[in-house]
Amino acid sequence: MRESEKDPGLYDFRPYRDRTKIEWPEGKTVAVWVSPNLEYYEIDPPANPQRKSWPRPHPDIVPYGHRDYANRIGHWRMAEVMEKHGFKGSVSLSVALCQHHPEVVAHANALDWEFFSHGIYNTRYSYGMDEAQERAIIEDSIKTVRDATGQTIKGWLAPALTHTPRTLDLIAEYGMTYTCDLYHDDQPGPVHVKDGRLISMPYSIEVNDHYGFFVYNMSPREYADTLIRQYERLAAEGEQSGTVMCIPLHSYLIGQPHRIGPFEEVLRHIAADGRAWITRSGDIADHFLANDYYDATAADAARYAKDAG
Amino acid sequence: MSLDPSYLEYPKRREGMDHGLYVPSPIPTRKPFAWPDRKTVAVTLLVNLEWFPITPEDAPFRAPGHMVTPYPDYRHYTAREYGTRVGFYRLLDAFAKAGVHATIAVNAAIAERYPSIISDILAEGHEIIAHSTDMNGTIATGLPEAEERALIVQARDTLAGAMGTMPRGWQSIARSQSWNTPRLLVEEGFDYMCDWVNDDLPYLATTEAGTIVSMPFNHELSDRQMIALQQHSMEDVTRQIEDAFDWLGIEADRFGGRVLPFTITPYITGLPHRMDAFEQLLGKLAGSSKSWFATAGEVVDSWQGQTG
């Protein structure tokens, strides 16, 4: 990004009309990916100068225990429902989970879920890191996931969504192909980096279960209805050019007994509809790059460049 | 700019938890267990019966539901008292009508000020657990150990004096503990604590003084969370509890007994316009062949009897 400038220069303007037609496999109109955040939050993390981990003195056992619910109960309940309806996870992983709860990581890997990095812990923030420190957490992420699962991570969602101005350049340099940290579009598109090709993978803050339940205060049934409306709209619009719908989840929220039943109805609806390419984030990125959509979408954007006449 | 090098050191990055309070226990690895009389879902209602001094204290923190306006806050002082003198009696009547028993987490100040409430609770077969002294009795790390112990002992002994027996269970205000709380609870003779929200089932927590059962009372399944924080209607709340009950019932048929906790606040649920929906919920759950309305102590005893 262009540090300290008003416009960080992350991507080019490309309005939502007259776009290159993105075609998903088998004529599907919307690529649907489910993103369980498999996380570890430390009970007594060191302080980051720019962000506090827990509101109360450590141990702040309610928010800590709430998140630990994921690894004891929620993950297993959520994963069973996803598997039942044919949804593989694309995991936003606190890579230290490979050490703390290897059984959770092994279970997800055995289900053929994809892993990308969500930092070391969700209580260690990137704010204030120098380049060497940021390289260290990227290299740690790549090695830890490879050792635990055999997978090479292709993407990044910053730990607790904390960035530095150099994050995107670095992940591209290390060979990753997508970032989940930019929320400007319902389709993938190029991101400006120093070297290599990085695309923005549509994740979602707005239909993230955390936002649904604790920003918009939805009931479980309202959240399920919201996801179905989101799906119906994106599936219809995808006839013009393929769209992406991400369902970002935290099993300590969606895996609660009062929420999982309504959520299962969402998966049942999408699986039965027929218009969804039910897939993983890395598969979307691979398809996008293999079919030259990077250049095609960049050419779309070039039509609107200020010097294009 | 760079961070202190220790920010990238992870001394507790190892298999298991990053503390010694309990060990991991993924639910698929657990032995199934059964509730009495072939019931499959233990429904555990917990009522917070609390007294808020009109002089709030902020150390270690001001309790949720405490005074809001500049002194004297008649509005919140009396609205909380409404819960105790009116709302709580509506709840007791609703429990009696549905034929169910609940666990009442009681501030010691309630026993001192209104001893007849203690007799009413016990006469109707409910369990009383300790819930600190009054709503200024919050706990968090930073509270000196001797003060925390004195608070726990005072709460225990005041209730014991009014009840004639020792309370076996504890719930902290706002479920907030210090590093010392589980150990102090063991040392002061408690069998279970109702603060941790990381599980659907009881489990054994460990301290330097021995073990204590953690009883699951998820803060999400509460009128405070759903109504006071998320601003749902009572109908939305009862729908969520019914959905949870249905889901847990299906799981219980496959994996063994489950627990559905629901935490109730007299000044929230005990209002006239919410009570019909609450009574309908109790009626539905009590009418199910799967439900076992149990107090915290009954669940702990049944669970311990099967885990050896």
Coordinates of C-alpha atoms in Angstrom, one line a residue:
Chain A
M1 CA 0.0 0.0 0.0
R2 CA 1.0 3.6 -0.3
E3 CA 1.8 4.4 3.3
S4 CA 0.6 7.6 4.8
E5 CA -1.3 8.7 1.7
K6 CA -5.1 9.4 1.8
D7 CA -5.7 6.6 -0.7
P8 CA -3.7 3.5 0.3
G9 CA -3.8 2.4 -3.4
L10 CA -4.9 -1.2 -2.6
Y11 CA -6.8 -1.8 -5.9
D12 CA -8.3 0.0 -8.9
F13 CA -11.8 1.3 -9.1
R14 CA -14.1 -1.1 -11.0
P15 CA -17.9 -0.5 -10.8
Y16 CA -20.4 -3.3 -10.5
R17 CA -21.6 -3.2 -14.1
D18 CA -20.2 -4.2 -17.6
R19 CA -17.7 -6.5 -16.0
T20 CA -15.8 -9.4 -17.5
K21 CA -17.9 -12.5 -17.1
I22 CA -16.4 -14.8 -14.5
E23 CA -17.6 -18.3 -15.1
W24 CA -17.5 -20.9 -12.3
P25 CA -17.2 -24.6 -13.0
E26 CA -20.3 -26.4 -14.3
G27 CA -22.1 -23.2 -15.0
K28 CA -22.6 -22.3 -11.3
T29 CA -23.4 -18.7 -10.6
V30 CA -22.1 -18.2 -7.1
A31 CA -19.0 -19.7 -5.4
V32 CA -19.9 -20.4 -1.8
W33 CA -17.2 -21.0 0.7
V34 CA -17.6 -21.5 4.4
S35 CA -14.8 -20.2 6.6
P36 CA -14.6 -21.5 10.1
N37 CA -12.2 -19.5 12.2
L38 CA -10.3 -22.2 14.2
E39 CA -8.7 -20.0 16.8
Y40 CA -6.7 -20.0 20.0
Y41 CA -7.0 -17.0 22.3
E42 CA -4.4 -16.8 25.1
I43 CA -5.7 -16.4 28.7
D44 CA -2.8 -14.2 29.6
P45 CA -1.3 -12.7 26.5
P46 CA 1.4 -9.9 26.5
A47 CA 0.1 -6.4 25.9
N48 CA 0.2 -4.9 22.5
P49 CA 0.7 -1.1 22.7
Q50 CA -2.2 -0.5 20.3
R51 CA -4.8 -3.0 21.3
K52 CA -6.0 -4.7 24.5
S53 CA -6.9 -8.4 24.4
W54 CA -9.4 -8.7 27.2
P55 CA -11.6 -6.0 28.8
R56 CA -11.0 -7.2 32.4
P57 CA -7.8 -8.2 34.3
H58 CA -6.5 -11.7 33.3
P59 CA -8.0 -14.2 33.5
D60 CA -11.1 -12.7 31.9
I61 CA -12.8 -16.0 32.1
V62 CA -16.1 -15.3 30.3
P63 CA -14.7 -14.1 27.0
Y64 CA -11.8 -16.6 27.3
G65 CA -14.1 -19.5 28.1
H66 CA -16.6 -18.5 25.4
R67 CA -13.8 -18.9 22.8
D68 CA -12.6 -22.2 24.4
Y69 CA -16.1 -23.6 23.9
A70 CA -15.1 -23.8 20.2
N71 CA -12.4 -26.4 20.8
R72 CA -14.4 -28.5 23.4
I73 CA -17.9 -28.5 21.9
G74 CA -18.6 -26.0 19.1
H75 CA -16.2 -27.2 16.4
W76 CA -17.4 -30.8 16.5
R77 CA -21.0 -29.8 16.3
M78 CA -20.4 -27.3 13.4
A79 CA -18.2 -29.6 11.5
E80 CA -20.7 -32.5 11.5
V81 CA -23.4 -30.3 10.1
M82 CA -21.1 -28.9 7.4
E83 CA -20.0 -32.4 6.4
K84 CA -23.6 -33.7 6.3
H85 CA -24.5 -31.1 3.7
G86 CA -21.3 -31.3 1.7
F87 CA -19.5 -28.1 2.8
K88 CA -15.7 -28.2 3.2
G89 CA -14.2 -25.6 5.5
S90 CA -11.6 -23.0 4.4
V91 CA -10.0 -22.5 7.8
S92 CA -8.8 -19.2 9.1
L93 CA -6.3 -20.8 11.5
S94 CA -4.6 -19.4 14.6
V95 CA -1.6 -21.6 13.8
A96 CA -0.7 -22.2 17.4
L97 CA -3.9 -24.3 17.5
C98 CA -1.7 -27.0 15.8
Q99 CA 0.2 -27.2 19.1
H100 CA -2.6 -26.6 21.6
H101 CA -5.4 -28.7 20.1
P102 CA -3.8 -31.0 17.4
E103 CA -7.0 -33.1 17.4
V104 CA -9.1 -30.2 16.1
V105 CA -6.6 -29.5 13.3
A106 CA -6.2 -33.2 12.4
H107 CA -10.0 -33.5 12.3
A108 CA -10.4 -30.6 9.9
N109 CA -7.5 -31.8 7.8
A110 CA -9.0 -35.3 7.5
L111 CA -12.3 -33.7 6.3
D112 CA -10.2 -32.2 3.4
W113 CA -10.6 -28.6 4.7
E114 CA -8.2 -26.0 3.5
F115 CA -6.1 -24.0 5.9
F116 CA -4.9 -20.4 5.6
S117 CA -3.2 -18.3 8.3
H118 CA -5.0 -16.1 10.8
G119 CA -1.7 -15.4 12.6
I120 CA -0.1 -17.3 15.5
Y121 CA -2.7 -16.5 18.2
N122 CA -5.8 -14.3 17.9
T123 CA -4.4 -12.5 20.9
R124 CA -1.1 -11.4 19.1
Y125 CA -1.6 -8.4 17.0
S126 CA 0.5 -7.2 14.0
Y127 CA 0.2 -3.6 15.0
G128 CA 3.7 -2.2 15.6
M129 CA 5.7 -5.1 14.1
D130 CA 8.8 -4.3 12.1
E131 CA 9.4 -6.1 8.9
A132 CA 11.6 -8.9 10.4
Q133 CA 8.9 -9.6 13.0
E134 CA 6.2 -9.7 10.4
R135 CA 8.3 -12.1 8.3
A136 CA 8.8 -14.2 11.3
I137 CA 5.0 -14.7 11.8
I138 CA 4.5 -15.4 8.1
E139 CA 7.3 -18.0 8.1
D140 CA 6.1 -19.5 11.3
S141 CA 2.6 -19.8 9.8
I142 CA 3.8 -21.5 6.6
K143 CA 6.0 -24.0 8.5
T144 CA 3.5 -24.7 11.3
V145 CA 0.7 -25.5 8.9
R146 CA 2.9 -27.5 6.6
D147 CA 4.2 -29.6 9.5
A148 CA 0.8 -30.2 11.0
T149 CA -1.3 -30.8 7.8
G150 CA 1.0 -31.2 4.8
Q151 CA -0.7 -28.2 3.3
T152 CA 1.0 -25.1 1.9
I153 CA -1.1 -22.0 2.8
K154 CA -2.3 -19.9 -0.1
G155 CA -4.0 -17.1 1.8
W156 CA -4.0 -14.8 4.8
L157 CA -6.5 -13.3 7.1
A158 CA -4.6 -11.0 9.5
P159 CA -4.6 -12.0 13.2
A160 CA -7.7 -10.3 14.7
L161 CA -7.7 -8.3 11.5
T162 CA -4.6 -6.4 12.5
H163 CA -2.4 -5.2 9.6
T164 CA 0.7 -3.3 8.9
P165 CA 1.3 -1.3 5.7
R166 CA 3.5 -4.1 4.4
T167 CA 1.4 -7.2 5.1
L168 CA 0.0 -7.6 1.6
D169 CA 3.4 -7.1 -0.1
L170 CA 4.9 -9.7 2.2
I171 CA 2.3 -12.4 1.8
A172 CA 2.6 -12.1 -2.0
E173 CA 6.3 -12.3 -1.8
Y174 CA 6.0 -15.6 0.2
G175 CA 3.9 -17.0 -2.7
M176 CA 0.4 -16.6 -1.2
T177 CA -2.3 -15.9 -3.8
Y178 CA -5.1 -14.4 -1.8
T179 CA -6.0 -12.0 1.0
C180 CA -9.3 -12.1 2.9
D181 CA -8.8 -8.7 4.5
L182 CA -10.4 -6.4 1.9
Y183 CA -14.1 -5.9 1.8
H184 CA -14.6 -3.8 -1.3
D185 CA -16.3 -6.3 -3.6
D186 CA -18.4 -9.4 -4.1
Q187 CA -16.0 -10.8 -6.7
P188 CA -12.2 -11.5 -6.6
G189 CA -9.9 -9.0 -8.1
P190 CA -6.3 -7.9 -8.3
V191 CA -4.6 -6.3 -5.3
H192 CA -1.6 -4.0 -5.9
V193 CA 1.5 -5.5 -4.4
K194 CA 5.3 -4.9 -5.0
D195 CA 5.9 -8.3 -6.6
G196 CA 3.7 -11.2 -7.7
R197 CA 0.0 -11.5 -8.2
L198 CA -2.3 -11.3 -5.2
I199 CA -6.1 -11.3 -5.4
S200 CA -8.7 -10.2 -2.9
M201 CA -10.9 -13.1 -1.9
P202 CA -14.4 -11.8 -0.8
Y203 CA -14.7 -12.8 2.9
S204 CA -17.4 -10.9 4.8
I205 CA -17.7 -8.8 7.8
E206 CA -21.3 -8.1 7.3
V207 CA -22.6 -11.7 7.4
N208 CA -19.8 -12.9 9.7
D209 CA -21.6 -14.7 12.6
H210 CA -19.8 -12.4 15.1
Y211 CA -21.4 -9.3 13.4
G212 CA -24.7 -11.0 12.9
F213 CA -25.0 -11.9 16.6
F214 CA -23.1 -9.1 18.4
V215 CA -23.1 -6.1 16.1
Y216 CA -26.6 -6.6 14.6
N217 CA -27.9 -8.5 17.6
M218 CA -29.7 -11.0 15.4
S219 CA -31.5 -14.0 16.7
P220 CA -30.3 -17.3 15.2
R221 CA -33.3 -17.5 12.9
E222 CA -32.8 -13.9 11.8
Y223 CA -29.2 -14.7 11.0
A224 CA -30.2 -17.8 9.0
D225 CA -32.7 -15.7 7.1
T226 CA -30.0 -13.1 6.4
L227 CA -27.6 -15.7 5.0
I228 CA -30.4 -17.1 2.7
R229 CA -31.2 -13.6 1.4
Q230 CA -27.5 -12.9 0.8
Y231 CA -27.2 -16.2 -1.1
E232 CA -30.3 -15.7 -3.2
R233 CA -29.2 -12.2 -4.3
L234 CA -25.6 -13.3 -5.1
A235 CA -26.8 -16.4 -7.0
A236 CA -29.1 -14.3 -9.1
E237 CA -26.5 -11.6 -9.9
G238 CA -23.9 -14.3 -10.6
E239 CA -25.7 -15.1 -13.9
Q240 CA -24.1 -11.9 -15.3
S241 CA -20.7 -12.7 -13.8
G242 CA -19.9 -15.2 -11.1
T243 CA -20.1 -13.9 -7.6
V244 CA -18.5 -15.1 -4.3
M245 CA -20.4 -15.7 -1.0
C246 CA -18.3 -16.4 2.1
I247 CA -19.9 -17.5 5.3
P248 CA -17.3 -16.7 8.1
L249 CA -18.0 -18.6 11.3
H250 CA -16.8 -19.0 14.8
S251 CA -17.9 -22.3 16.3
Y252 CA -18.2 -20.8 19.8
L253 CA -21.0 -18.8 18.3
I254 CA -22.7 -20.8 15.5
G255 CA -22.0 -24.1 17.3
Q256 CA -24.2 -23.1 20.3
P257 CA -27.2 -25.4 20.7
H258 CA -29.7 -22.5 20.1
R259 CA -28.0 -21.5 16.8
I260 CA -26.9 -24.6 15.0
G261 CA -30.4 -25.8 14.0
P262 CA -31.4 -22.7 12.1
F263 CA -27.9 -22.6 10.6
E264 CA -28.3 -26.1 9.3
E265 CA -31.3 -25.0 7.3
V266 CA -29.1 -22.4 5.5
L267 CA -26.7 -25.2 4.4
R268 CA -29.6 -27.4 3.4
H269 CA -31.0 -24.5 1.3
I270 CA -27.8 -23.7 -0.5
A271 CA -26.9 -27.4 -1.1
A272 CA -30.3 -28.1 -2.6
D273 CA -30.5 -24.9 -4.8
G274 CA -28.2 -26.0 -7.6
R275 CA -26.7 -22.6 -8.5
A276 CA -23.8 -22.8 -5.9
W277 CA -20.3 -23.9 -6.5
I278 CA -19.7 -25.2 -3.0
T279 CA -16.0 -24.9 -2.7
R280 CA -12.9 -23.7 -0.8
S281 CA -11.2 -20.3 -0.9
G282 CA -8.0 -21.7 -2.5
D283 CA -10.0 -23.5 -5.2
I284 CA -11.7 -20.2 -6.0
A285 CA -8.3 -18.4 -6.2
D286 CA -6.8 -21.2 -8.4
H287 CA -9.8 -21.1 -10.8
F288 CA -9.6 -17.3 -11.0
L289 CA -5.9 -17.3 -11.8
A290 CA -5.9 -20.3 -14.1
N291 CA -8.6 -18.8 -16.3
D292 CA -6.8 -15.4 -16.7
Y293 CA -9.5 -13.5 -14.8
Y294 CA -6.7 -11.6 -13.1
D295 CA -5.8 -9.9 -16.4
A296 CA -9.4 -9.7 -17.5
T297 CA -10.6 -7.9 -14.4
A298 CA -7.5 -5.7 -14.4
A299 CA -8.5 -4.7 -18.0
D300 CA -12.0 -3.9 -16.8
A301 CA -10.5 -1.6 -14.2
A302 CA -8.2 0.0 -16.8
R303 CA -11.2 1.4 -18.6
Y304 CA -11.9 3.6 -15.6
A305 CA -8.4 4.8 -15.0
K306 CA -8.2 8.6 -14.9
D307 CA -5.7 8.6 -17.8
A308 CA -7.7 6.2 -20.0
G309 CA -9.3 9.1 -21.8
Chain B
M1 CA 8.8 0.9 15.0
S2 CA 9.0 -2.6 16.3
L3 CA 7.5 -4.6 19.2
D4 CA 9.4 -5.9 22.1
P5 CA 11.0 -9.2 21.1
S6 CA 9.1 -11.0 23.8
Y7 CA 5.9 -10.3 21.8
L8 CA 7.0 -13.0 19.4
E9 CA 7.9 -15.5 22.1
Y10 CA 5.3 -18.1 23.0
P11 CA 6.4 -19.8 26.2
K12 CA 3.0 -21.7 26.6
R13 CA 2.7 -22.8 23.0
R14 CA 2.4 -26.6 23.7
E15 CA -0.2 -29.3 23.6
G16 CA -3.0 -28.6 26.0
M17 CA -4.2 -25.3 27.6
D18 CA -2.1 -22.3 28.2
H19 CA -2.9 -22.5 31.9
G20 CA -3.4 -25.2 34.6
L21 CA -7.1 -24.6 35.4
Y22 CA -8.4 -27.6 33.5
V23 CA -7.3 -29.9 30.6
P24 CA -8.7 -30.1 27.1
S25 CA -11.6 -32.4 26.5
P26 CA -13.1 -32.5 23.0
I27 CA -16.6 -33.8 23.3
P28 CA -16.3 -36.7 21.0
T29 CA -13.8 -38.3 23.3
R30 CA -16.1 -38.3 26.4
K31 CA -17.9 -41.2 27.9
P32 CA -21.7 -41.0 27.5
F33 CA -23.7 -40.7 30.6
A34 CA -27.4 -40.9 31.5
W35 CA -29.8 -38.8 33.6
P36 CA -32.2 -40.4 36.1
D37 CA -35.5 -41.9 34.9
R38 CA -34.3 -42.2 31.3
K39 CA -34.5 -38.4 30.9
T40 CA -32.0 -37.1 28.3
V41 CA -31.8 -33.3 28.7
A42 CA -31.2 -31.8 32.1
V43 CA -32.9 -28.4 32.1
T44 CA -31.1 -26.2 34.7
L45 CA -32.7 -22.9 35.5
L46 CA -30.6 -20.5 37.4
V47 CA -32.0 -17.3 38.9
N48 CA -29.7 -14.5 40.0
L49 CA -31.2 -13.0 43.2
E50 CA -29.2 -9.9 43.9
W51 CA -29.2 -6.7 46.0
F52 CA -27.7 -3.6 44.5
P53 CA -26.6 -1.0 47.1
I54 CA -27.5 2.5 45.9
T55 CA -23.8 3.3 46.5
P56 CA -22.1 1.4 43.7
E57 CA -18.4 0.5 43.9
D58 CA -16.1 0.3 40.9
A59 CA -13.4 -1.9 42.3
P60 CA -12.6 -4.3 40.9
F61 CA -15.5 -3.4 38.5
R62 CA -19.1 -2.2 38.6
A63 CA -21.5 -5.2 38.4
P64 CA -23.7 -5.4 35.3
G65 CA -27.2 -4.1 36.2
H66 CA -25.7 -1.7 38.8
M67 CA -26.5 2.0 39.3
V68 CA -26.2 4.2 36.2
T69 CA -27.2 7.8 37.0
P70 CA -25.5 10.2 39.4
Y71 CA -26.3 9.5 43.1
P72 CA -29.0 8.9 44.2
D73 CA -30.1 6.6 41.3
Y74 CA -33.7 5.8 42.4
R75 CA -34.5 4.6 39.0
H76 CA -32.2 1.6 39.0
Y77 CA -32.2 1.0 42.8
T78 CA -35.9 0.5 42.8
A79 CA -36.2 -1.3 39.5
R80 CA -33.8 -4.0 40.9
E81 CA -35.8 -4.1 44.1
Y82 CA -38.9 -4.7 42.0
G83 CA -37.2 -7.8 40.7
T84 CA -36.7 -9.1 44.3
R85 CA -40.1 -8.3 45.8
V86 CA -42.4 -8.8 42.7
G87 CA -40.6 -10.4 39.8
F88 CA -38.9 -13.2 41.8
Y89 CA -42.3 -14.2 43.3
R90 CA -43.8 -14.4 39.8
L91 CA -40.9 -16.7 39.0
L92 CA -41.5 -18.9 42.1
D93 CA -45.2 -19.2 41.2
A94 CA -44.3 -20.0 37.6
F95 CA -41.9 -22.8 38.8
A96 CA -44.6 -24.2 41.1
K97 CA -47.2 -24.1 38.3
A98 CA -44.9 -26.0 36.0
G99 CA -43.8 -28.3 38.8
V100 CA -40.1 -27.6 38.3
H101 CA -37.1 -26.8 40.5
A102 CA -34.5 -24.2 39.9
T103 CA -31.1 -23.1 41.3
I104 CA -31.2 -19.7 43.0
A105 CA -27.8 -17.8 43.2
V106 CA -28.4 -15.5 46.2
N107 CA -26.4 -12.5 47.4
A108 CA -25.8 -12.8 51.1
A109 CA -27.4 -9.4 51.6
I110 CA -30.7 -10.9 50.5
A111 CA -30.5 -13.4 53.4
E112 CA -29.7 -10.6 55.8
R113 CA -32.3 -8.2 54.6
Y114 CA -35.2 -10.5 53.6
P115 CA -34.8 -13.8 55.5
S116 CA -38.3 -14.8 54.5
I117 CA -37.2 -15.2 50.9
I118 CA -34.8 -17.9 51.9
S119 CA -37.5 -19.9 53.7
D120 CA -39.8 -19.4 50.7
I121 CA -37.1 -20.7 48.3
L122 CA -36.3 -23.7 50.4
A123 CA -39.9 -24.5 51.2
E124 CA -40.6 -24.8 47.5
G125 CA -37.7 -27.2 46.9
H126 CA -35.2 -25.0 45.1
E127 CA -31.5 -25.0 45.7
I128 CA -29.6 -22.0 47.0
I129 CA -26.0 -21.4 45.9
A130 CA -23.8 -18.6 47.1
H131 CA -23.5 -15.5 44.9
S132 CA -21.1 -13.1 46.7
T133 CA -22.1 -10.6 49.4
D134 CA -24.0 -7.9 47.4
M135 CA -23.6 -6.4 44.0
N136 CA -20.5 -4.5 45.2
G137 CA -18.8 -7.8 45.8
T138 CA -17.2 -8.3 42.4
I139 CA -14.0 -10.4 42.0
A140 CA -11.2 -10.0 39.5
T141 CA -7.4 -10.4 39.6
G142 CA -6.0 -7.5 41.7
L143 CA -8.4 -8.0 44.6
P144 CA -6.1 -9.1 47.4
E145 CA -6.4 -12.8 48.2
A146 CA -7.4 -12.2 51.8
E147 CA -10.2 -9.9 50.8
E148 CA -11.5 -12.3 48.2
R149 CA -11.4 -15.1 50.7
A150 CA -13.3 -13.0 53.3
L151 CA -16.0 -12.2 50.7
I152 CA -16.4 -15.9 49.8
V153 CA -16.5 -16.9 53.5
Q154 CA -19.0 -14.1 54.4
A155 CA -21.3 -15.1 51.6
R156 CA -21.1 -18.8 52.5
D157 CA -21.6 -18.3 56.2
T158 CA -24.4 -15.7 55.9
L159 CA -26.4 -18.1 53.7
A160 CA -25.6 -21.1 55.8
G161 CA -27.0 -19.2 58.9
A162 CA -30.2 -18.5 57.1
M163 CA -30.5 -21.9 55.4
G164 CA -29.4 -24.2 58.2
T165 CA -27.0 -26.0 55.8
M166 CA -23.9 -24.9 53.8
P167 CA -24.4 -23.9 50.2
R168 CA -22.6 -26.4 48.0
G169 CA -22.3 -24.2 44.9
W170 CA -20.9 -20.8 43.9
Q171 CA -21.5 -18.2 41.2
S172 CA -19.4 -15.1 41.0
I173 CA -21.0 -11.8 40.0
A174 CA -20.8 -11.5 36.2
R175 CA -19.1 -15.0 36.4
S176 CA -15.8 -13.0 36.9
Q177 CA -13.0 -14.9 38.7
S178 CA -9.4 -14.0 39.7
W179 CA -6.6 -16.5 39.3
N180 CA -7.3 -17.5 42.9
T181 CA -11.0 -18.1 42.8
P182 CA -11.2 -21.8 42.0
R183 CA -8.6 -22.6 44.7
L184 CA -10.3 -20.5 47.3
L185 CA -13.6 -22.1 46.5
V186 CA -12.1 -25.6 47.0
E187 CA -10.4 -24.4 50.3
E188 CA -13.7 -23.0 51.6
G189 CA -15.6 -26.2 50.9
F190 CA -17.5 -25.6 47.7
D191 CA -18.3 -28.6 45.5
Y192 CA -19.0 -26.7 42.2
M193 CA -18.7 -23.4 40.6
C194 CA -21.1 -22.0 37.9
D195 CA -18.8 -19.4 36.3
W196 CA -17.2 -21.0 33.3
V197 CA -18.9 -20.9 29.9
N198 CA -16.6 -23.2 27.9
D199 CA -18.7 -26.4 28.0
D200 CA -22.2 -27.9 27.7
L201 CA -21.5 -30.5 30.4
P202 CA -20.0 -30.6 33.9
Y203 CA -16.2 -31.1 34.0
L204 CA -13.6 -31.2 36.7
A205 CA -11.4 -28.1 37.1
T206 CA -8.1 -28.4 38.9
T207 CA -6.5 -26.2 41.6
E208 CA -3.5 -26.5 43.9
A209 CA -5.9 -27.4 46.7
G210 CA -7.8 -30.1 44.8
T211 CA -10.6 -30.3 42.2
I212 CA -13.9 -28.6 41.8
V213 CA -16.7 -29.3 39.4
S214 CA -17.4 -26.7 36.8
M215 CA -21.2 -26.6 36.1
P216 CA -22.1 -25.2 32.7
F217 CA -24.2 -22.0 32.9
N218 CA -23.5 -20.5 29.5
H219 CA -23.9 -16.7 29.6
E220 CA -25.3 -16.8 26.1
L221 CA -28.4 -18.7 27.3
S222 CA -29.6 -16.0 29.6
D223 CA -32.2 -13.2 29.6
R224 CA -29.4 -10.7 30.4
Q225 CA -27.6 -11.6 27.2
M226 CA -30.6 -12.0 25.0
I227 CA -32.9 -9.3 26.3
A228 CA -30.7 -6.7 28.1
L229 CA -27.7 -6.9 25.7
Q230 CA -29.1 -8.2 22.4
Q231 CA -32.6 -6.6 22.8
H232 CA -34.6 -9.7 21.7
S233 CA -38.2 -10.0 22.6
M234 CA -39.3 -12.7 25.1
E235 CA -40.8 -14.7 22.3
D236 CA -37.4 -14.7 20.5
V237 CA -35.8 -15.8 23.7
T238 CA -38.2 -18.7 24.3
R239 CA -37.8 -19.8 20.6
Q240 CA -34.0 -19.9 21.1
I241 CA -34.3 -22.0 24.3
E242 CA -36.8 -24.3 22.5
D243 CA -34.4 -24.7 19.5
A244 CA -31.6 -25.5 21.9
F245 CA -33.7 -28.0 23.7
D246 CA -34.7 -29.7 20.5
W247 CA -31.1 -29.9 19.2
L248 CA -29.7 -31.2 22.5
G249 CA -32.5 -33.8 22.7
I250 CA -31.4 -35.1 19.3
E251 CA -27.8 -35.2 20.4
A252 CA -28.7 -36.9 23.6
D253 CA -30.3 -39.7 21.7
R254 CA -27.0 -40.3 19.9
F255 CA -24.4 -39.4 22.5
G256 CA -25.9 -39.5 26.0
G257 CA -27.2 -36.9 28.5
R258 CA -27.1 -33.2 27.8
V259 CA -27.6 -30.1 29.8
L260 CA -29.6 -27.0 28.8
P261 CA -28.9 -24.1 31.2
F262 CA -31.0 -20.9 31.2
T263 CA -30.1 -18.1 33.5
I264 CA -32.9 -15.8 34.6
T265 CA -32.9 -12.3 36.1
P266 CA -36.0 -11.4 38.2
Y267 CA -36.0 -7.7 37.1
I268 CA -35.8 -8.8 33.4
T269 CA -38.0 -11.9 32.9
G270 CA -40.2 -11.2 35.9
L271 CA -41.9 -8.2 34.3
P272 CA -45.7 -8.6 33.6
H273 CA -45.4 -8.5 29.8
R274 CA -42.7 -11.2 29.7
M275 CA -44.2 -13.7 32.1
D276 CA -46.8 -15.4 29.8
A277 CA -44.2 -16.3 27.3
F278 CA -41.9 -17.6 30.0
E279 CA -44.7 -19.7 31.6
Q280 CA -45.5 -21.2 28.2
L281 CA -41.8 -22.1 27.7
L282 CA -41.7 -23.8 31.1
G283 CA -44.9 -25.7 30.2
K284 CA -43.6 -26.9 26.9
L285 CA -40.3 -28.1 28.3
A286 CA -41.8 -29.6 31.4
G287 CA -44.3 -31.5 29.1
S288 CA -41.5 -33.2 27.2
S289 CA -40.7 -36.8 28.0
K290 CA -37.0 -35.8 27.6
S291 CA -36.6 -33.1 30.2
W292 CA -35.3 -33.4 33.6
F293 CA -35.6 -30.1 35.5
A294 CA -32.7 -30.4 37.9
T295 CA -30.9 -28.2 40.3
A296 CA -27.1 -27.7 39.9
G297 CA -26.5 -30.0 42.8
E298 CA -28.7 -32.8 41.4
V299 CA -26.8 -32.6 38.1
V300 CA -23.4 -32.7 39.8
D301 CA -24.4 -35.6 42.0
S302 CA -25.7 -37.6 39.0
W303 CA -22.7 -36.8 36.9
Q304 CA -20.2 -37.6 39.6
G305 CA -22.0 -40.9 40.3
Q306 CA -21.2 -41.9 36.7
T307 CA -17.7 -40.6 36.3
G308 CA -16.4 -42.3 39.4

